[in-house]
PDB file of N, CA and C in Angstrom:
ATOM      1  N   UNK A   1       0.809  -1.202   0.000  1.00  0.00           N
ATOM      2  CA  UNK A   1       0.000   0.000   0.000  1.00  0.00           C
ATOM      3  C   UNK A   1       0.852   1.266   0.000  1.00  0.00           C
ATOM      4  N   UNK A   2       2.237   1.416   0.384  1.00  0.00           N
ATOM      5  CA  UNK A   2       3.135   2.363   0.604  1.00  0.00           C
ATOM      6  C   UNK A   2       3.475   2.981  -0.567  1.00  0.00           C
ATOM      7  N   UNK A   3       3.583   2.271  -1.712  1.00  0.00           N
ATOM      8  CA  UNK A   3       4.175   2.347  -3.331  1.00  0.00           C
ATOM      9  C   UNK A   3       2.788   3.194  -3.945  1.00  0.00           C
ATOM     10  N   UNK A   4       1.612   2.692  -3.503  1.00  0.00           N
ATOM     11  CA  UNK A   4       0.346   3.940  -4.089  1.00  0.00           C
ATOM     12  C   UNK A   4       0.323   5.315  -4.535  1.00  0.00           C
ATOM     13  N   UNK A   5       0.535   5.999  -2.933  1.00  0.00           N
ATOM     14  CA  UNK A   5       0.578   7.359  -2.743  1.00  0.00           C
ATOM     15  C   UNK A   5       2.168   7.943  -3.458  1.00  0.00           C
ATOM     16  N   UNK A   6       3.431   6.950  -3.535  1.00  0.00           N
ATOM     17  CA  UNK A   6       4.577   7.184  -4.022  1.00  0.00           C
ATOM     18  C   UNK A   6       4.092   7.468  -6.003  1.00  0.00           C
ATOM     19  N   UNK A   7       3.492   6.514  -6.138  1.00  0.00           N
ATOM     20  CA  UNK A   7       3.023   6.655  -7.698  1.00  0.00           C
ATOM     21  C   UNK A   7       2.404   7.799  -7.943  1.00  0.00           C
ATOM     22  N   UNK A   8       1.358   8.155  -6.970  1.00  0.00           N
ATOM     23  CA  UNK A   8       0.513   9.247  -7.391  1.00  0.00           C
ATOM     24  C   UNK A   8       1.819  10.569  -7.071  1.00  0.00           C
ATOM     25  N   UNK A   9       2.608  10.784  -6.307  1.00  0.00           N
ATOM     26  CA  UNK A   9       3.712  11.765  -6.321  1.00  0.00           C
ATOM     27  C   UNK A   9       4.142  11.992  -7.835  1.00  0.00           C
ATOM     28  N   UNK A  10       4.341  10.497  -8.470  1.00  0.00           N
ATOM     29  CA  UNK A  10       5.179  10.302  -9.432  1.00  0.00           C
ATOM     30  C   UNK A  10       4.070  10.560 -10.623  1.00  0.00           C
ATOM     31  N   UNK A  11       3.092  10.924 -10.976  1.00  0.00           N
ATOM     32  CA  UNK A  11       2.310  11.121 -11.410  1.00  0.00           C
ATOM     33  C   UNK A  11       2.709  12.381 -12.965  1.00  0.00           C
ATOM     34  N   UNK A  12       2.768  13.256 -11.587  1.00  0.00           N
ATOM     35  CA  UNK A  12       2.730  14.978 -12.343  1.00  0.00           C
ATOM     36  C   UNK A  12       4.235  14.365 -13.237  1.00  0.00           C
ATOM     37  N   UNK A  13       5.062  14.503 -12.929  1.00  0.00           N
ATOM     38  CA  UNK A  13       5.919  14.237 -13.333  1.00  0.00           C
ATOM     39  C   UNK A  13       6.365  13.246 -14.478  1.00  0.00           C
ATOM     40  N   UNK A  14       5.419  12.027 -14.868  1.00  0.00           N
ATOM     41  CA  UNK A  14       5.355  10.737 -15.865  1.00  0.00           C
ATOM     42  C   UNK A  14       4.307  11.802 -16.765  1.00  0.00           C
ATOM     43  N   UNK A  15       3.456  13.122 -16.461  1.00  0.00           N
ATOM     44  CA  UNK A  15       3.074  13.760 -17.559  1.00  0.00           C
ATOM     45  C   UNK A  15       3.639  14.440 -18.406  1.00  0.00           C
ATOM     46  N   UNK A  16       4.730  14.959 -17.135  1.00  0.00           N
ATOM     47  CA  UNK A  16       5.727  16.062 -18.081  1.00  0.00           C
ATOM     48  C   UNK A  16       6.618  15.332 -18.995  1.00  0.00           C
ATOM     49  N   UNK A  17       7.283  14.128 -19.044  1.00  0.00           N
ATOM     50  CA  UNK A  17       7.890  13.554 -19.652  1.00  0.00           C
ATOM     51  C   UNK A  17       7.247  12.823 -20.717  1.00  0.00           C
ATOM     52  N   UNK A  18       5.487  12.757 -20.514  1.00  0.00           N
ATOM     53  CA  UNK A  18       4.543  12.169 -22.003  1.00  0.00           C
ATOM     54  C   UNK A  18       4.600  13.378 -22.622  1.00  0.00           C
ATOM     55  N   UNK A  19       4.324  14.233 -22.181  1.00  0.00           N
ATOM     56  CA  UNK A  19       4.341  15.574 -22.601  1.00  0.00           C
ATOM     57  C   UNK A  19       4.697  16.380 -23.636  1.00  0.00           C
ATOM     58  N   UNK A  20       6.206  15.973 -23.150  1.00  0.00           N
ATOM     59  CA  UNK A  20       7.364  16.546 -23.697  1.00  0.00           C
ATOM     60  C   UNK A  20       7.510  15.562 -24.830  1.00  0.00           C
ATOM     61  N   UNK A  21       7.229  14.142 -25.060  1.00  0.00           N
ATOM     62  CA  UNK A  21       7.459  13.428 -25.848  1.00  0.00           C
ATOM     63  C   UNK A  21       6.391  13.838 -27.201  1.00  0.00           C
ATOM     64  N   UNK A  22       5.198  13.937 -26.715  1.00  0.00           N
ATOM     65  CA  UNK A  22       4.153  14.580 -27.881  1.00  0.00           C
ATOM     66  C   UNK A  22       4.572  15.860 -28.101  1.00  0.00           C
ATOM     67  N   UNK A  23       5.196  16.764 -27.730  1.00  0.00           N
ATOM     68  CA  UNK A  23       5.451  18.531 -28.136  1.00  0.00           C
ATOM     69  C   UNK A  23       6.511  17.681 -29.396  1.00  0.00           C
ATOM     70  N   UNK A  24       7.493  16.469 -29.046  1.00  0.00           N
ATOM     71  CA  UNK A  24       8.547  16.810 -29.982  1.00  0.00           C
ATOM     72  C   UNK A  24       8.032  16.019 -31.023  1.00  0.00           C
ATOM     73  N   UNK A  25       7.132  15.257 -30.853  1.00  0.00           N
ATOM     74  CA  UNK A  25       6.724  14.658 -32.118  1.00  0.00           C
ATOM     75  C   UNK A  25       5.819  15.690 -32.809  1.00  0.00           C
ATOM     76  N   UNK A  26       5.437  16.687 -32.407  1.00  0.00           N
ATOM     77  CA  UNK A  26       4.133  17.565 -33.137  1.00  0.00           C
ATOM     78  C   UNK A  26       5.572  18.276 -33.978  1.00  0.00           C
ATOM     79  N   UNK A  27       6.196  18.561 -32.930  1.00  0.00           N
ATOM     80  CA  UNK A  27       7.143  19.379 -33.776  1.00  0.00           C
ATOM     81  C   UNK A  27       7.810  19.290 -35.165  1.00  0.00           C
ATOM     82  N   UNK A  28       8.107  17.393 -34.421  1.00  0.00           N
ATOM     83  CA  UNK A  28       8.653  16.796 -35.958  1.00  0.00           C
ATOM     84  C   UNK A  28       8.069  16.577 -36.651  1.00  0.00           C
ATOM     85  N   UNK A  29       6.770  16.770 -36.786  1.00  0.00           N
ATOM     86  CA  UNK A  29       5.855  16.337 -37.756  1.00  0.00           C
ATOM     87  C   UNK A  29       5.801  17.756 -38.876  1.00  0.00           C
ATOM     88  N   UNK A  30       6.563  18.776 -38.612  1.00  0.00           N
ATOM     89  CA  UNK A  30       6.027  19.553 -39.706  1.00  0.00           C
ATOM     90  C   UNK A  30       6.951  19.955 -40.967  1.00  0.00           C
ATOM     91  N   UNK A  31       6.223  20.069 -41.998  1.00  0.00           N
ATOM     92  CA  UNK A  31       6.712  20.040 -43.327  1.00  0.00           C
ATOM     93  C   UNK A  31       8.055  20.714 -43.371  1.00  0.00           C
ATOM     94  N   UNK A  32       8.622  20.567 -44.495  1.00  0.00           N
ATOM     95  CA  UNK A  32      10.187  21.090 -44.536  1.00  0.00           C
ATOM     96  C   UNK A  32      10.327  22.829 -45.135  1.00  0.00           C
ATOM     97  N   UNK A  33       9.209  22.696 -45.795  1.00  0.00           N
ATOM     98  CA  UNK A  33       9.017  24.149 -46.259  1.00  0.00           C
ATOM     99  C   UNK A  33       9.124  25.105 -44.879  1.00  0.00           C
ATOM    100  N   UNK A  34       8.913  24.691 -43.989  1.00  0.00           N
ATOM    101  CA  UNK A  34       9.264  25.761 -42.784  1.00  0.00           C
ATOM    102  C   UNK A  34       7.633  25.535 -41.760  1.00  0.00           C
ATOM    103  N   UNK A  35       7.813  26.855 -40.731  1.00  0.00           N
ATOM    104  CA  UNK A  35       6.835  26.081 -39.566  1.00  0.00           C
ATOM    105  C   UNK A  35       6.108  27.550 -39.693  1.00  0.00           C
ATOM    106  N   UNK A  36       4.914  27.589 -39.415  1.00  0.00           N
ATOM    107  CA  UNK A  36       3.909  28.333 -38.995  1.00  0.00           C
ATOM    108  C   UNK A  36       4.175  28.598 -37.578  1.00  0.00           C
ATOM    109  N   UNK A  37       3.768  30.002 -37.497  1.00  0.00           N
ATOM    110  CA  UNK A  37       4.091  30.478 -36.206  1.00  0.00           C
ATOM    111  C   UNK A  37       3.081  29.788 -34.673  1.00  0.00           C
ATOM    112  N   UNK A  38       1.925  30.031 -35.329  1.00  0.00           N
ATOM    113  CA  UNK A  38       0.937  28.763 -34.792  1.00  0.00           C
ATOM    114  C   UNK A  38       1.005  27.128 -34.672  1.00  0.00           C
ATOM    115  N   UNK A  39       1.565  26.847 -35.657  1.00  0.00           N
ATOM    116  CA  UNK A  39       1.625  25.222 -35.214  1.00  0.00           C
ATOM    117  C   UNK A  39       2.921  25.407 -34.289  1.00  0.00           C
ATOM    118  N   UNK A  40       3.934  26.438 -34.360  1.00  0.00           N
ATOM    119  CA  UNK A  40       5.046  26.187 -32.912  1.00  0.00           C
ATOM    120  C   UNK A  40       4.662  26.319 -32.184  1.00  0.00           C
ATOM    121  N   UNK A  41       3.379  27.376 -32.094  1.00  0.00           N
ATOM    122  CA  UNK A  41       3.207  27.230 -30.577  1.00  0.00           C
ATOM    123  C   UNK A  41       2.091  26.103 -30.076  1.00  0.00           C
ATOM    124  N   UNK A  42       1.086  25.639 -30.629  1.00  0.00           N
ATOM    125  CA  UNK A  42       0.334  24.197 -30.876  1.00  0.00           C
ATOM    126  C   UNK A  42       1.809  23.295 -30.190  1.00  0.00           C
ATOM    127  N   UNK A  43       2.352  22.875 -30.987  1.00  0.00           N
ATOM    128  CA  UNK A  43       3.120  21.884 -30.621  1.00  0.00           C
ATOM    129  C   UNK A  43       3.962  22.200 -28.928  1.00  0.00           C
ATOM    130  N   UNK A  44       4.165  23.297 -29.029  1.00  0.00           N
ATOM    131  CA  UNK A  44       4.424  23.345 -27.363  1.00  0.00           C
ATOM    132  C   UNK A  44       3.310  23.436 -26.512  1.00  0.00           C
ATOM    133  N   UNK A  45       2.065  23.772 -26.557  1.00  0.00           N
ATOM    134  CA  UNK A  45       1.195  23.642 -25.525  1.00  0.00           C
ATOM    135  C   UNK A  45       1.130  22.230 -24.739  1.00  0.00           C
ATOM    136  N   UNK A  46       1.557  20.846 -25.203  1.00  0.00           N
ATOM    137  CA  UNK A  46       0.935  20.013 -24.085  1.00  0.00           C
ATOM    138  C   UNK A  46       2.399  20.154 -23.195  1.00  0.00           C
ATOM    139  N   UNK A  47       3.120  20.441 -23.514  1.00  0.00           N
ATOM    140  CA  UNK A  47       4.400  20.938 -22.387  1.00  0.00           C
ATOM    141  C   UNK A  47       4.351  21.539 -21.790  1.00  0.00           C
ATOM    142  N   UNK A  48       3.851  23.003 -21.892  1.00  0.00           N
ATOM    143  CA  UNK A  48       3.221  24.027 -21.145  1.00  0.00           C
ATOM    144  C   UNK A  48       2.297  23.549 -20.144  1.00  0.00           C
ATOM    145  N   UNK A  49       1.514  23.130 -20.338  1.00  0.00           N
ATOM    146  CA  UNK A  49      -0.006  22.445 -19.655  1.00  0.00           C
ATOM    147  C   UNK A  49       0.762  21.833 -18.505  1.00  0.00           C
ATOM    148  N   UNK A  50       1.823  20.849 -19.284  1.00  0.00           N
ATOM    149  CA  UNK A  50       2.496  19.457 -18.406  1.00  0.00           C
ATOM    150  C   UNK A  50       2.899  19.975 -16.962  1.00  0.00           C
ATOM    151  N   UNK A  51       3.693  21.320 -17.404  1.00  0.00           N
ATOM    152  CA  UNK A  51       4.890  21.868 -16.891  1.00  0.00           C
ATOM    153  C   UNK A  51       3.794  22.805 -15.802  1.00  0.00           C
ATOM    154  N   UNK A  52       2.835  23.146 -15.943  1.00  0.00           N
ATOM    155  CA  UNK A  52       1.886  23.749 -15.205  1.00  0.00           C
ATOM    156  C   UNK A  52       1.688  22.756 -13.798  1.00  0.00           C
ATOM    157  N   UNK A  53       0.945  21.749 -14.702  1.00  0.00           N
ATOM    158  CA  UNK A  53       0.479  21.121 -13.787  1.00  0.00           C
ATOM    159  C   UNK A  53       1.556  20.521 -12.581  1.00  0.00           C
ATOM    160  N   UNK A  54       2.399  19.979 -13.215  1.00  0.00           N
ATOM    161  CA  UNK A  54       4.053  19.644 -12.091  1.00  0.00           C
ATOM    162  C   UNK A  54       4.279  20.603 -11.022  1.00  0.00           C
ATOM    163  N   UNK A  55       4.059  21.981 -11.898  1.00  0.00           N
ATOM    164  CA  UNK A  55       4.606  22.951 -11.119  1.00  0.00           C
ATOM    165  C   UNK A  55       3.370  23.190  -9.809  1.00  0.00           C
ATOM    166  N   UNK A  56       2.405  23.479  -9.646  1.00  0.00           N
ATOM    167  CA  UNK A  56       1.175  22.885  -8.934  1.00  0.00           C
ATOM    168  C   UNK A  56       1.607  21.829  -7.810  1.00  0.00           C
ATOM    169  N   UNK A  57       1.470  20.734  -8.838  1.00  0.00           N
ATOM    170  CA  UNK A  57       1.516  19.687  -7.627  1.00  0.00           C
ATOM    171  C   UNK A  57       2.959  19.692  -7.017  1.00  0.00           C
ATOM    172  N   UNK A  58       3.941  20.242  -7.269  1.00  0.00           N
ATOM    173  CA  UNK A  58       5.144  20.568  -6.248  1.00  0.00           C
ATOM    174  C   UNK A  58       5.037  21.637  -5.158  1.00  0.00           C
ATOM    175  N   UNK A  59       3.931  22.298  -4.827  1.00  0.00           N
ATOM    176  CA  UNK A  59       3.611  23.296  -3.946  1.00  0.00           C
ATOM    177  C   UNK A  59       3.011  22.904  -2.766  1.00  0.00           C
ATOM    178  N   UNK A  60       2.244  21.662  -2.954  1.00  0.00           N
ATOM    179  CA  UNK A  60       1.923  21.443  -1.265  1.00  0.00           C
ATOM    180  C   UNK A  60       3.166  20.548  -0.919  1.00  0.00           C
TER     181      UNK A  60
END
C-alpha cells in the first residue's frame, strides 16, 4: 500500500515527460518548407499544460 501514494507523487511528473514526448513529435511532424508560427506554438502547448500542472503539484 506504501508504493500507491509514491506513484501518485510520481504522477505529475510521468506527464511532463509524455508531454514533452508529444510537443517533440508535433514538432517533428512539420513540413520542410518551414513552420507556422501557430503550429510552434500548438506543438508546445501540451508541455506548457504538463509543466503547469508539475509545477502545482510541487507546492503542497
Amino acid at each position: 500500500m506504501t508504493s500507491f501514494p509514491m506513484a501518485l507523487r510520481r504522477l505529475p511528473l510521468l506527464l511532463l515527460v509524455l508531454a514533452s514526448l508529444i510537443s517533440l513529435a508535433a514538432f517533428d511532424a512539420v513540413p520542410d518548407q518551414g513552420i507556422h508560427p501557430l503550429a510552434w506554438m500548438a506543438s508546445l502547448l501540451p508541455l506548457q499544460l504538463a509543466a503547469l500542472l508539475w509545477a502545482l503539484s510541487r507546492q503542497r
